[in-house]
Each structure stands twice: as C-alpha cells, then as structure tokens.
Coordinates of C-alpha atoms and ligand atoms in Angstrom, one line a residue:
M167 CA 207.4 134.6 93.7
R168 CA 209.4 134.8 90.5
E169 CA 212.6 136.9 90.9
I170 CA 214.2 138.6 87.9
G171 CA 217.9 139.4 88.3
H172 CA 220.3 140.6 85.6
Y173 CA 221.8 139.2 82.4
I174 CA 225.5 139.7 82.5
G175 CA 228.2 137.9 80.5
G176 CA 225.7 135.7 78.7
K177 CA 224.2 134.4 82.0
H178 CA 221.3 135.1 84.3
V179 CA 222.6 136.3 87.6
A180 CA 220.6 136.9 90.8
G181 CA 220.5 140.4 92.2
T182 CA 222.7 140.9 95.3
S183 CA 221.7 144.4 96.4
G184 CA 218.8 143.2 98.5
R185 CA 216.6 145.8 96.8
F186 CA 213.6 144.8 94.6
S187 CA 210.7 146.4 92.8
D188 CA 207.3 144.8 92.3
I189 CA 206.1 143.8 88.8
Y190 CA 202.3 143.9 88.4
N191 CA 199.8 142.3 86.1
P192 CA 198.0 145.6 85.4
A193 CA 194.8 143.8 84.4
T194 CA 194.4 142.1 87.8
G195 CA 196.4 144.5 90.0
E196 CA 198.4 141.5 91.4
V197 CA 202.1 141.4 92.0
Q198 CA 203.4 138.7 89.6
A199 CA 207.2 139.0 90.0
K200 CA 210.0 141.0 91.6
V201 CA 212.9 142.6 89.8
A202 CA 216.2 143.2 91.4
L203 CA 217.5 146.8 91.5
A204 CA 221.2 146.8 90.8
S205 CA 224.0 148.3 93.0
N206 CA 227.0 150.1 91.7
E207 CA 229.0 146.9 92.0
E208 CA 226.5 145.0 89.8
L209 CA 226.7 147.7 87.2
R210 CA 230.5 147.5 87.4
A211 CA 230.4 143.7 86.8
A212 CA 228.4 144.3 83.7
V213 CA 230.8 146.9 82.4
E214 CA 233.8 144.6 83.1
N215 CA 232.1 141.9 81.0
A216 CA 231.3 144.4 78.3
K217 CA 234.9 145.6 78.2
A218 CA 236.3 142.1 77.9
A219 CA 234.0 141.3 75.0
Q220 CA 234.1 144.6 73.1
A221 CA 237.5 144.6 71.3
G222 CA 236.9 141.1 69.8
W223 CA 233.4 142.0 68.7
A224 CA 234.6 145.3 67.1
A225 CA 237.2 143.2 65.2
T226 CA 234.6 140.8 63.9
N227 CA 234.0 141.7 60.3
P228 CA 230.7 143.6 59.6
Q229 CA 229.2 140.8 57.5
R230 CA 229.5 138.4 60.5
R231 CA 228.0 141.1 62.8
A232 CA 225.2 141.4 60.4
R233 CA 224.5 137.7 60.4
V234 CA 223.9 137.7 64.1
F235 CA 221.0 140.1 63.4
M236 CA 219.7 137.9 60.5
K237 CA 219.5 135.0 62.9
F238 CA 218.0 137.2 65.7
V239 CA 215.2 138.5 63.4
D240 CA 214.4 134.8 62.7
L241 CA 214.3 134.0 66.4
L242 CA 212.1 137.0 67.1
N243 CA 209.6 135.8 64.5
Q244 CA 209.7 132.2 65.8
N245 CA 209.1 133.5 69.4
M246 CA 206.7 136.3 68.5
D247 CA 203.6 134.9 70.2
E248 CA 205.4 134.1 73.5
L249 CA 207.2 137.5 73.5
A250 CA 203.9 139.4 72.9
V251 CA 202.0 137.6 75.7
L252 CA 204.9 138.2 78.1
L253 CA 205.0 141.8 77.1
S254 CA 201.2 142.3 77.5
S255 CA 201.2 140.5 80.9
E256 CA 203.6 143.2 82.4
H257 CA 202.6 146.2 80.4
G258 CA 198.8 145.6 80.0
K259 CA 198.6 146.5 76.3
T260 CA 196.6 144.1 74.0
V261 CA 198.6 141.2 72.5
E262 CA 198.1 142.5 68.9
D263 CA 199.6 145.8 70.0
A264 CA 202.4 144.0 71.8
K265 CA 203.3 142.3 68.6
G266 CA 203.5 145.7 66.9
D267 CA 205.9 146.8 69.7
I268 CA 208.2 143.9 68.9
I269 CA 207.9 144.2 65.2
R270 CA 208.8 147.9 65.2
G271 CA 212.0 146.8 67.1
L272 CA 212.6 143.9 64.7
E273 CA 212.5 146.3 61.8
V274 CA 215.4 148.2 63.3
C275 CA 217.3 144.9 63.5
E276 CA 216.5 144.3 59.8
F277 CA 217.8 147.8 59.1
V278 CA 221.2 147.1 60.8
I279 CA 221.7 144.0 58.7
G280 CA 222.9 146.6 56.2
I281 CA 225.8 147.5 58.6
P282 CA 228.6 146.6 56.1
H283 CA 227.2 149.3 53.9
L284 CA 226.0 151.7 56.6
Q285 CA 229.4 151.8 58.5
K286 CA 231.5 152.4 55.4
G287 CA 233.7 155.4 55.6
E288 CA 234.8 158.0 53.1
F289 CA 237.9 158.2 50.9
T290 CA 239.5 160.9 48.9
E291 CA 242.3 159.8 46.6
G292 CA 244.9 162.5 45.8
A293 CA 243.8 165.1 48.4
G294 CA 247.3 166.5 48.0
P295 CA 250.6 165.5 46.4
S296 CA 250.8 161.7 47.1
I297 CA 248.2 162.2 49.9
D298 CA 245.1 160.2 50.4
M299 CA 242.5 161.1 53.1
Y300 CA 240.0 158.7 54.6
S301 CA 237.5 158.7 57.4
M302 CA 236.5 155.6 59.4
R303 CA 233.5 155.1 61.6
Q304 CA 234.7 153.3 64.7
P305 CA 232.6 152.1 67.6
V306 CA 232.5 154.3 70.6
G307 CA 233.3 151.3 72.9
I308 CA 230.6 150.7 75.5
G309 CA 227.2 152.1 75.1
A310 CA 224.2 152.1 77.5
G311 CA 220.5 152.4 77.0
I312 CA 217.9 153.5 79.5
T313 CA 214.4 152.7 78.4
P314 CA 210.8 153.5 79.4
F315 CA 208.0 151.1 80.3
N316 CA 205.7 151.9 77.4
F317 CA 207.6 150.1 74.6
P318 CA 209.6 147.3 76.3
G319 CA 210.3 145.5 73.0
M320 CA 210.8 148.3 70.5
I321 CA 212.9 150.9 72.4
P322 CA 215.6 148.5 73.7
M323 CA 216.0 147.3 70.1
W324 CA 216.1 150.9 68.8
M325 CA 219.2 151.3 70.9
F326 CA 221.1 148.0 71.1
A327 CA 220.6 147.0 67.5
P328 CA 222.6 149.8 65.9
A329 CA 225.0 150.1 68.8
I330 CA 226.0 146.4 68.7
A331 CA 225.9 146.2 64.9
C332 CA 228.5 149.1 64.9
G333 CA 230.9 146.9 67.0
N334 CA 230.0 148.3 70.5
A335 CA 229.3 146.4 73.7
F336 CA 226.1 147.4 75.4
I337 CA 224.5 147.8 78.8
L338 CA 220.7 147.9 78.8
K339 CA 218.8 149.3 81.8
P340 CA 215.2 148.6 81.0
S341 CA 212.2 150.0 82.9
E342 CA 211.7 148.3 86.2
R343 CA 207.9 148.0 85.4
D344 CA 208.3 145.4 82.5
P345 CA 211.8 144.0 82.3
S346 CA 211.0 140.4 81.2
V347 CA 210.9 141.1 77.4
P348 CA 214.3 142.9 77.4
M349 CA 215.8 140.0 79.3
R350 CA 214.4 137.5 76.7
L351 CA 215.8 139.7 73.9
A352 CA 219.2 139.4 75.4
E353 CA 218.9 135.6 75.6
L354 CA 217.8 135.5 72.0
M355 CA 220.8 137.6 70.9
I356 CA 223.1 135.1 72.5
E357 CA 221.2 132.3 70.8
A358 CA 221.6 134.1 67.5
G359 CA 225.4 134.0 68.0
L360 CA 226.4 137.2 69.8
P361 CA 229.4 136.6 72.0
A362 CA 228.7 136.7 75.7
G363 CA 229.3 140.1 77.3
V364 CA 228.5 142.1 74.3
L365 CA 224.9 142.7 75.5
N366 CA 224.2 142.9 79.2
V367 CA 221.0 143.7 80.9
V368 CA 221.2 145.4 84.3
N369 CA 217.9 146.0 86.0
G370 CA 217.4 148.8 88.4
D371 CA 216.1 152.3 89.2
K372 CA 217.7 155.7 89.7
G373 CA 220.6 154.0 91.5
A374 CA 221.5 152.0 88.3
V375 CA 221.0 155.0 86.1
D376 CA 223.3 157.1 88.2
A377 CA 226.0 154.4 88.2
I378 CA 225.8 154.3 84.4
L379 CA 226.0 158.1 84.2
T380 CA 229.2 158.3 86.2
D381 CA 230.9 155.1 85.0
P382 CA 234.2 156.0 83.4
D383 CA 234.1 153.2 80.8
I384 CA 230.7 154.0 79.3
A385 CA 231.1 156.3 76.3
A386 CA 227.6 157.0 75.1
I387 CA 224.1 156.9 76.5
S388 CA 220.7 156.7 74.9
F389 CA 217.7 157.5 77.0
V390 CA 214.0 157.5 76.4
G391 CA 211.5 158.4 79.1
S392 CA 209.8 161.5 80.6
T393 CA 211.2 165.0 80.0
P394 CA 212.4 165.8 83.6
I395 CA 214.5 162.6 83.6
A396 CA 215.7 163.1 80.0
R397 CA 216.9 166.5 80.9
Y398 CA 218.7 165.2 84.0
V399 CA 220.3 162.3 82.1
Y400 CA 221.5 164.6 79.3
G401 CA 223.0 167.1 81.6
T402 CA 224.7 164.6 83.9
A403 CA 226.0 162.6 80.9
A404 CA 227.5 165.7 79.4
M405 CA 229.2 166.7 82.7
N406 CA 230.8 163.3 82.7
N407 CA 232.0 163.7 79.2
K408 CA 229.7 161.2 77.6
R409 CA 227.8 161.5 74.4
A410 CA 224.1 161.4 75.0
Q411 CA 220.8 161.4 73.1
C412 CA 217.8 161.8 75.4
F413 CA 214.1 161.7 74.3
G414 CA 211.3 162.9 76.5
G415 CA 207.6 163.4 76.8
A416 CA 205.1 164.7 74.3
K417 CA 201.8 166.4 73.7
N418 CA 200.8 165.6 70.1
H419 CA 198.2 167.7 68.3
M420 CA 196.1 166.7 65.3
I421 CA 194.6 169.5 63.3
I422 CA 191.4 168.8 61.4
M423 CA 190.8 171.2 58.5
P424 CA 187.2 171.9 57.4
D425 CA 187.8 170.1 54.1
A426 CA 189.2 166.9 55.8
D427 CA 187.5 163.5 55.4
L428 CA 185.8 163.6 58.8
D429 CA 185.2 159.8 59.1
Q430 CA 188.8 159.2 58.3
A431 CA 189.9 161.8 60.9
V432 CA 187.6 160.3 63.6
N433 CA 189.0 156.8 63.0
A434 CA 192.5 158.2 63.2
L435 CA 191.8 160.0 66.4
M436 CA 190.3 156.9 68.0
G437 CA 193.3 154.7 67.2
A438 CA 195.9 157.4 68.0
G439 CA 194.2 158.7 71.1
Y440 CA 193.1 155.6 72.8
G441 CA 195.3 152.8 71.4
S442 CA 197.6 151.4 74.1
A443 CA 195.5 153.3 76.6
G444 CA 197.2 156.5 75.4
E445 CA 200.5 155.4 76.7
R446 CA 202.5 156.2 73.6
C447 CA 204.8 159.1 73.1
M448 CA 203.2 159.5 69.7
A449 CA 199.6 159.3 70.9
I450 CA 197.4 162.1 69.8
S451 CA 196.1 163.8 72.9
V452 CA 194.9 167.1 71.4
A453 CA 192.4 167.3 68.5
V454 CA 192.2 170.8 66.9
P455 CA 189.2 171.1 64.7
V456 CA 189.2 174.3 62.6
G457 CA 185.9 176.2 62.6
E458 CA 182.9 175.7 64.8
E459 CA 181.1 173.5 62.2
T460 CA 184.0 171.1 61.9
A461 CA 184.3 171.0 65.7
N462 CA 180.6 170.3 66.2
R463 CA 180.5 167.5 63.6
L464 CA 183.8 166.0 65.0
V465 CA 182.6 165.9 68.6
E466 CA 179.2 164.4 67.6
K467 CA 181.0 161.6 65.8
L468 CA 183.5 161.0 68.5
I469 CA 181.2 160.7 71.5
P470 CA 179.5 157.4 70.6
K471 CA 182.8 155.9 69.5
V472 CA 184.5 156.8 72.8
E473 CA 181.6 155.4 74.7
A474 CA 181.8 152.1 72.8
L475 CA 185.5 151.5 73.3
R476 CA 186.1 147.9 74.4
I477 CA 188.4 147.9 77.4
G478 CA 189.7 144.7 78.8
P479 CA 192.7 142.5 79.9
Y480 CA 195.2 141.3 77.3
T481 CA 193.5 137.9 77.4
D482 CA 190.5 139.5 75.7
E483 CA 191.3 139.3 72.0
K484 CA 188.6 141.8 71.1
A485 CA 189.7 144.5 73.5
D486 CA 190.7 147.9 71.9
L487 CA 192.8 148.8 74.8
G488 CA 193.9 147.5 78.2
P489 CA 194.6 149.0 81.6
V490 CA 197.3 151.6 82.4
V491 CA 200.6 150.5 83.8
T492 CA 200.2 151.1 87.6
K493 CA 197.8 152.2 90.3
E494 CA 199.8 155.4 90.6
A495 CA 199.4 156.1 86.8
K496 CA 195.6 155.5 87.1
A497 CA 195.4 157.9 90.1
R498 CA 197.4 160.5 88.3
I499 CA 195.3 160.3 85.1
E500 CA 192.0 160.5 87.1
G501 CA 193.4 163.5 89.0
L502 CA 194.1 165.3 85.8
I503 CA 190.6 164.5 84.5
G504 CA 189.3 166.1 87.7
S505 CA 191.5 169.2 87.2
G506 CA 190.0 169.5 83.7
V507 CA 186.5 169.7 85.1
E508 CA 187.5 172.2 87.8
Q509 CA 189.3 174.4 85.3
G510 CA 186.2 174.6 83.1
A511 CA 186.6 172.1 80.2
S512 CA 183.4 170.2 79.1
L513 CA 183.8 166.5 80.1
L514 CA 181.8 164.7 77.4
V515 CA 182.8 161.1 78.3
D516 CA 184.1 160.4 81.8
G517 CA 186.5 157.4 82.1
R518 CA 186.9 157.7 85.9
N519 CA 185.5 154.9 88.1
F520 CA 185.6 152.4 85.3
S521 CA 185.2 148.9 86.6
L522 CA 185.4 145.6 84.8
Q523 CA 183.7 142.5 86.3
G524 CA 186.3 140.0 87.5
Y525 CA 189.0 142.7 87.2
E526 CA 187.9 145.1 89.9
N527 CA 191.5 145.6 91.1
G528 CA 193.0 146.2 87.6
F529 CA 194.4 149.6 86.7
F530 CA 191.7 150.4 84.2
V531 CA 190.7 153.9 83.1
G532 CA 187.8 154.3 80.7
G533 CA 188.0 156.3 77.4
T534 CA 187.7 160.0 78.3
L535 CA 186.7 162.9 76.0
F536 CA 186.9 166.7 76.8
D537 CA 185.7 169.6 74.6
N538 CA 186.3 173.3 75.0
V539 CA 189.8 172.8 76.4
T540 CA 192.0 176.0 76.5
P541 CA 195.8 176.3 76.5
D542 CA 195.9 177.5 80.2
M543 CA 194.4 174.2 81.5
D544 CA 196.6 171.5 83.1
I545 CA 195.0 168.9 80.8
Y546 CA 196.4 170.9 77.9
K547 CA 199.8 171.7 79.3
T548 CA 200.6 168.3 80.8
E549 CA 201.3 165.0 79.1
I550 CA 198.4 162.8 80.5
F551 CA 199.7 159.5 79.1
G552 CA 196.3 157.9 79.5
P553 CA 193.1 157.3 77.3
V554 CA 192.1 161.0 77.4
L555 CA 191.5 163.0 74.3
T556 CA 191.1 166.8 74.6
V557 CA 189.4 169.0 71.9
V558 CA 190.7 172.5 71.5
R559 CA 188.6 174.5 69.1
A560 CA 190.4 176.9 66.7
K561 CA 188.8 179.7 64.7
N562 CA 191.1 179.3 61.7
Y563 CA 194.2 177.6 60.4
E564 CA 196.6 180.3 61.8
D565 CA 195.1 179.8 65.3
A566 CA 195.3 176.1 64.9
I567 CA 199.0 175.9 63.9
A568 CA 199.9 178.4 66.7
L569 CA 198.9 175.8 69.3
P570 CA 201.5 173.1 68.7
M571 CA 204.0 175.8 67.7
K572 CA 203.7 177.3 71.1
H573 CA 203.5 174.1 73.1
E574 CA 206.5 173.1 75.2
Y575 CA 206.8 169.7 73.5
G576 CA 207.6 169.0 69.9
N577 CA 207.5 165.2 69.4
G578 CA 204.7 164.5 66.8
V579 CA 201.9 166.4 65.0
A580 CA 199.4 165.8 62.3
I581 CA 197.2 167.6 59.9
F582 CA 194.1 166.2 58.2
T583 CA 193.1 168.0 55.0
R584 CA 192.5 167.5 51.3
D585 CA 194.3 170.8 50.6
G586 CA 197.8 170.3 49.4
D587 CA 198.7 174.0 49.9
A588 CA 197.7 173.9 53.5
A589 CA 199.6 170.6 54.1
R590 CA 202.7 172.0 52.4
D591 CA 202.6 175.2 54.4
F592 CA 202.1 173.2 57.6
T593 CA 205.0 170.8 57.1
A594 CA 207.3 173.7 56.2
R595 CA 206.5 175.9 59.2
I596 CA 205.8 173.6 62.1
N597 CA 208.5 173.4 64.8
I598 CA 208.0 169.7 65.6
G599 CA 210.2 166.7 64.7
M600 CA 207.7 164.2 63.2
V601 CA 204.8 165.4 61.1
G602 CA 201.9 163.4 59.6
V603 CA 199.8 164.5 56.7
N604 CA 196.5 162.5 57.0
V605 CA 198.6 160.1 59.1
P606 CA 197.9 160.4 62.9
I607 CA 201.0 158.6 64.3
P608 CA 203.8 159.5 62.0
V609 CA 206.4 157.2 63.5
P610 CA 209.2 157.0 61.0
L611 CA 210.3 153.6 59.7
A612 CA 213.5 152.0 60.8
Y613 CA 215.6 153.4 57.9
H614 CA 214.5 157.0 58.7
S615 CA 215.2 158.6 62.0
F616 CA 212.9 159.0 65.0
G617 CA 213.1 162.1 67.2
G618 CA 211.2 165.2 68.4
W619 CA 212.1 168.8 68.9
K620 CA 211.9 171.3 71.8
A621 CA 211.4 169.6 75.2
S622 CA 210.8 166.2 73.6
S623 CA 214.5 165.7 72.8
F624 CA 218.0 166.6 74.1
G625 CA 221.0 166.0 72.0
D626 CA 221.4 166.2 68.3
L627 CA 221.1 162.8 66.7
N628 CA 217.9 160.7 66.5
Q629 CA 217.1 157.1 67.1
H630 CA 217.6 154.5 64.2
G631 CA 218.1 155.4 60.5
T632 CA 221.6 156.7 59.6
D633 CA 221.6 159.0 62.6
S634 CA 221.9 156.0 64.9
I635 CA 225.1 154.8 63.0
K636 CA 226.6 158.3 63.6
F637 CA 225.6 158.3 67.3
W638 CA 227.1 154.9 68.0
T639 CA 230.4 155.5 66.1
R640 CA 233.2 158.0 66.3
T641 CA 234.8 159.4 63.1
K642 CA 238.5 159.1 62.7
T643 CA 240.1 160.8 59.7
V644 CA 243.4 159.7 58.4
T645 CA 245.7 161.7 56.2
A646 CA 248.3 159.4 54.6
R647 CA 251.2 160.3 52.4
W648 CA 253.3 157.8 50.5
P649 CA 256.0 160.1 49.0
S650 CA 258.0 158.4 46.3
G651 CA 260.9 160.7 45.5
I652 CA 259.5 163.9 47.1
K653 CA 262.2 165.5 49.3
D654 CA 260.8 168.7 50.6
G655 CA 262.1 170.5 53.7
A656 CA 260.3 171.3 56.9
E657 CA 257.2 173.3 56.5
F658 CA 256.4 175.7 59.3
S659 CA 253.1 177.3 58.2
I660 CA 249.9 175.4 58.1
P661 CA 249.5 173.3 54.9
T662 CA 246.7 174.7 52.6
M663 CA 245.4 173.9 49.2
K664 CA 246.4 177.3 47.8
Ligands
NAD20 P1 210.4 157.6 83.2 O1 211.1 158.8 82.9 O2 209.7 157.5 84.5 O3 211.5 156.3 83.2 C1 212.3 156.1 82.1 C2 213.6 155.5 82.6 O4 214.3 156.3 83.5 C3 213.4 154.1 83.3 O5 214.3 153.2 82.9 C4 213.5 154.5 84.8 O6 214.0 153.5 85.6 C5 214.5 155.7 84.8 N1 214.3 156.7 85.8 C6 213.1 157.0 86.4 N2 213.2 157.9 87.4 C7 214.6 158.2 87.4 C8 215.3 159.2 88.1 N3 214.8 160.0 89.0 N4 216.7 159.2 87.8 C9 217.2 158.4 86.9 N5 216.5 157.5 86.2 C10 215.2 157.4 86.4 O7 209.4 157.2 82.0 P2 208.3 156.1 81.9 O8 207.2 156.5 82.8 O9 208.9 154.8 82.0 O10 207.9 156.3 80.4 C11 206.9 157.2 79.9 C12 207.5 158.5 79.4 O11 208.4 158.2 78.4 C13 206.5 159.4 78.8 O12 206.8 160.7 79.2 C14 206.7 159.3 77.3 O13 206.3 160.3 76.5 C15 208.1 159.0 77.2 N6 208.5 158.4 76.0 C16 209.1 159.1 75.0 C17 209.5 158.6 73.8 C18 210.2 159.4 72.8 O14 210.8 158.8 71.9 N7 210.2 160.7 72.9 C19 209.2 157.2 73.6 C20 208.5 156.5 74.6 C21 208.2 157.1 75.8

C-alpha cells in the first residue's frame, strides 16, 4: 500500500508517529493509500526547517521571488493533466473540474508574480522639518495553512502563494482525505527554484492542527474548512497571539425574479447546485423563485434536468459529477434527505440508493431536488455539501431577500433578474460577502479578494487579492530625521503638526 509521509526541508520524509489515515478512491470505495498523521515532533521538525530558510528567503529580492512563481506556473501547466487525474482519484470530482481547481490556484500564483509592486510600502517626504516617514510591508515570518478536502489544488495555493511571495516560510497542513496534490505542488515549487525549507507539507489531523496552533514560531494561520473548526482555530490562534483568517461553511441562495431569463437561471442552478457533487463552499443549495408562477415554471424545468444528470467515476469523461468524498459524507447527506421528507418538504427527485454498475461500492449520491422547503427545516438550516438543491418559494422580493439575510451563513448569494434597480438594491443591502448578478457562483478572481460574512468567516482579511498581501505581512513605519544644522532642545510634550 502506498504510504504518504511529509515534505520537509525539500525532501519526502516518512511518518514516524505510527498513526495513519486511509485515502479512498471515492468512485470504487477502495483504500488506495495511507497518509501519515504527524506528531508534535514532526511538526517541530518542519518549523525548524522553515526557520532556517526564512531569513534568506525574505532577503531575496522581490523580482527573484516572483521568478520562482513564473517558473511554477509553467510547471503547473506542463503537469496539468497528471495533477488533475491525481486530484480526481482522491477527491472524486471530474477531471475537467479538477483542472479548474488547479487553474484557480494557478491564477493566484500569476497574481503574486506582481509581488515587487504589491509589497511596495508608502513614503512621505517632508512629514516634518527634515523628517521623512515611510512604511514597509515585512513578512510575518512563518505562516501556516490548514485546508479542506474539497479544493486540494486551489486552496493550498490561495495560501502559500501570497505568503511565500511576501518572503515568509510556510507550513501546509492539507486535508487528510486528498493530500497527494498538495505534496506534488510542494515538489514543483522546489523544482521552480524555491529554496528547501521555505515550503513544507505536514500531513495530519487534529493533532497536527493543535501543534500548529500552539507553536511559538508560527506567526499567522490561514484556515479553510467547516464553521465549527474555523471558529475553534480562530479562537485558539488568537489566544496564542497569532494572526488568523478562518473561513467556514456556507448556504448559498439564488433568487430568481419573475423577469429573469428562466432557461439561463435553470442552467445556472444545475451547474452551481450539482457540479462537484455540491461539494463547493460556493455551491448554490437554495433556489428562491419569487412568485408562484416563477416557482412552478422553474421546478417544471428543473425536474427532467436533475433526473438526467450523468453521474460517474472521474474516468468517465462525459460525467457531470462524481461521487462524494467518503462513505460517512454519503450517509450524512442521505440522512439529511430523509429528514427533509420527515419534516414535510416535497421530494421531487430522490438521489438516495443511487447505484452505478461496476461501482456499487462507490460513494455516489444521485441528484436530489426538494420543493416547498421552509426555513425551520434541517435541510435549510444545515450545509448539506452534497448534490441536493432545495427550493424555498417566496411571495415577493422582500420575502426573498430576507431569507439569505437571516441565514447564519454569509458566503455567497446570487440574484437572477433583468431589472437593474432590483439588482442594485440587492447588492447594496445584502449582508453576504460575495454577490452574483446573473452569475451563480460569484467566486472573485485572484486579483480581488475571496471571503464570506457572518458564520462563513472569522478574522478581517480575505484570501488572495491585496488583502492577502496585508495578511501575510506586518507594517513597520519608520520616522527618520536627518537634521542638518537644527539644534533644538529636548521636547517633553508629544510632537504634533500644530
Ligand atoms: P473540515 O473542517 O472537516 O476540515 C478542514 C481542515 O481542518 C482539515 O485540514 C482537517 O484535517 C482539519 N480538522 C478537522 N477536524 C478538526 C478538529 N477537530 N480540530 C482541528 N482541525 C480539524 O472541512 P472539510 O470537510 O475538509 O471541508 C468542507 C468544509 O469546508 C465545508 O464546510 C465547506 O463549506 C468549507 N469550505 C469553505 C470554504 C470557504 O472559503 N469559506 C472553501 C472551501 C470549503
């Protein structure tokens, strides 16, 4: 059985804790590898390597740091097919979708090639008599990233690309479900010219996360995963005097106004609701048609499309979606579907008991569609993270906007309409971080910032964009005076510009 260890100091090292976690092929249900779960000592070894490498890397001029990312982007493109298949084999998503996962990370690497410009400070000449004042953006030192299973290419790159471009060393703790792509990314960074020790991958579970949270040499932590763990990581990091940005779960609504192009809205709902088996933090899981007529027409168009979804293993090039990640995830999703039926929602398409010939042990869930869902039901309150779309009917626009406004989560939201006034009012009032107007999955591009509001995010700076440069650097402000001929006496009151 293939054993995955850690990547420390530019080398693969075997795990020594004696603890392992199984890695499945979700399409067949078979265990295909084992990943080591790090001990405190193994995390410490990675931190020591990072410490040894960091000062030299920070002193490397920003154009040279940028060139590593130029080469890395080339290597990602050269290795795209191999990376995508590796990703699909552990995650289960289609190969096309896996390429998208890697490309969205690659785009963040392209963004940080601008680091010489992005990391520039500010300068004020003549802030006082013979006084100049300037601010520098210096790396925080050692950063750590803790990532979820659902984007094993993109999310590690969201974190390590800006952190490393800013001159930090980095410890990545990927999801224990699909660590192979993160390990490959670390190898490719070294091949691109990154000095050994600047990027280390430590595999593990809660034990490794707790070791990161309490390590005295780690200055900043970026986390993406479920809300309970995001809350825990944020609180514990803060208690240990670390900077933290922690992104959690979601329940994204799409409002369909009576004037919307319904075919466009239905296609958007299909892709955003069922793509990647609904295992996206920006998946649409709640459709909110406004008015009975819109709702009836929408549901009528959705049913045959959901029934016709092609579900298959990643080796099926025509599949729309693959299995979910684990047996436990499948059982959880099917349990939630059952609760929807018990609590009175209308189950229009039932994806439970889905079976695929030749893949009977795979973790497949069929496309599922509910109508007449209400806000008190568990399928509305909970993030399902599966191929399940729920329809909540709203009488009018005000009732529709009130739903996402009152929901615990605030990651993404969308409105489909031809009415510019409605769209403008919606984008102004909605209390959610990422908003789409006739765009169902409004994931900002690399040069803007990604982040939700409410229980979808803890901390105050987002992923990528200029926020990421702020997160991975500390501001130092220097006030310098070069007095030629000024001989003033001691000043005992605070200097002002009066
Ligand atoms: P998860 O919270 O189970 O795991 C995330 C990370 O935390 C993993 O590295 C895992 O090893 C670690 N972890 C798990 N349990 C822990 C514990 N008790 N203590 C410390 N660390 C622990 O999440 P997941 O199932 O891998 O990913 C799916 C979740 O991630 C969904 O809720 C999804 O919405 C969310 N997500 C959010 C975003 C976003 O940007 N907001 C993006 C992608 C995924």
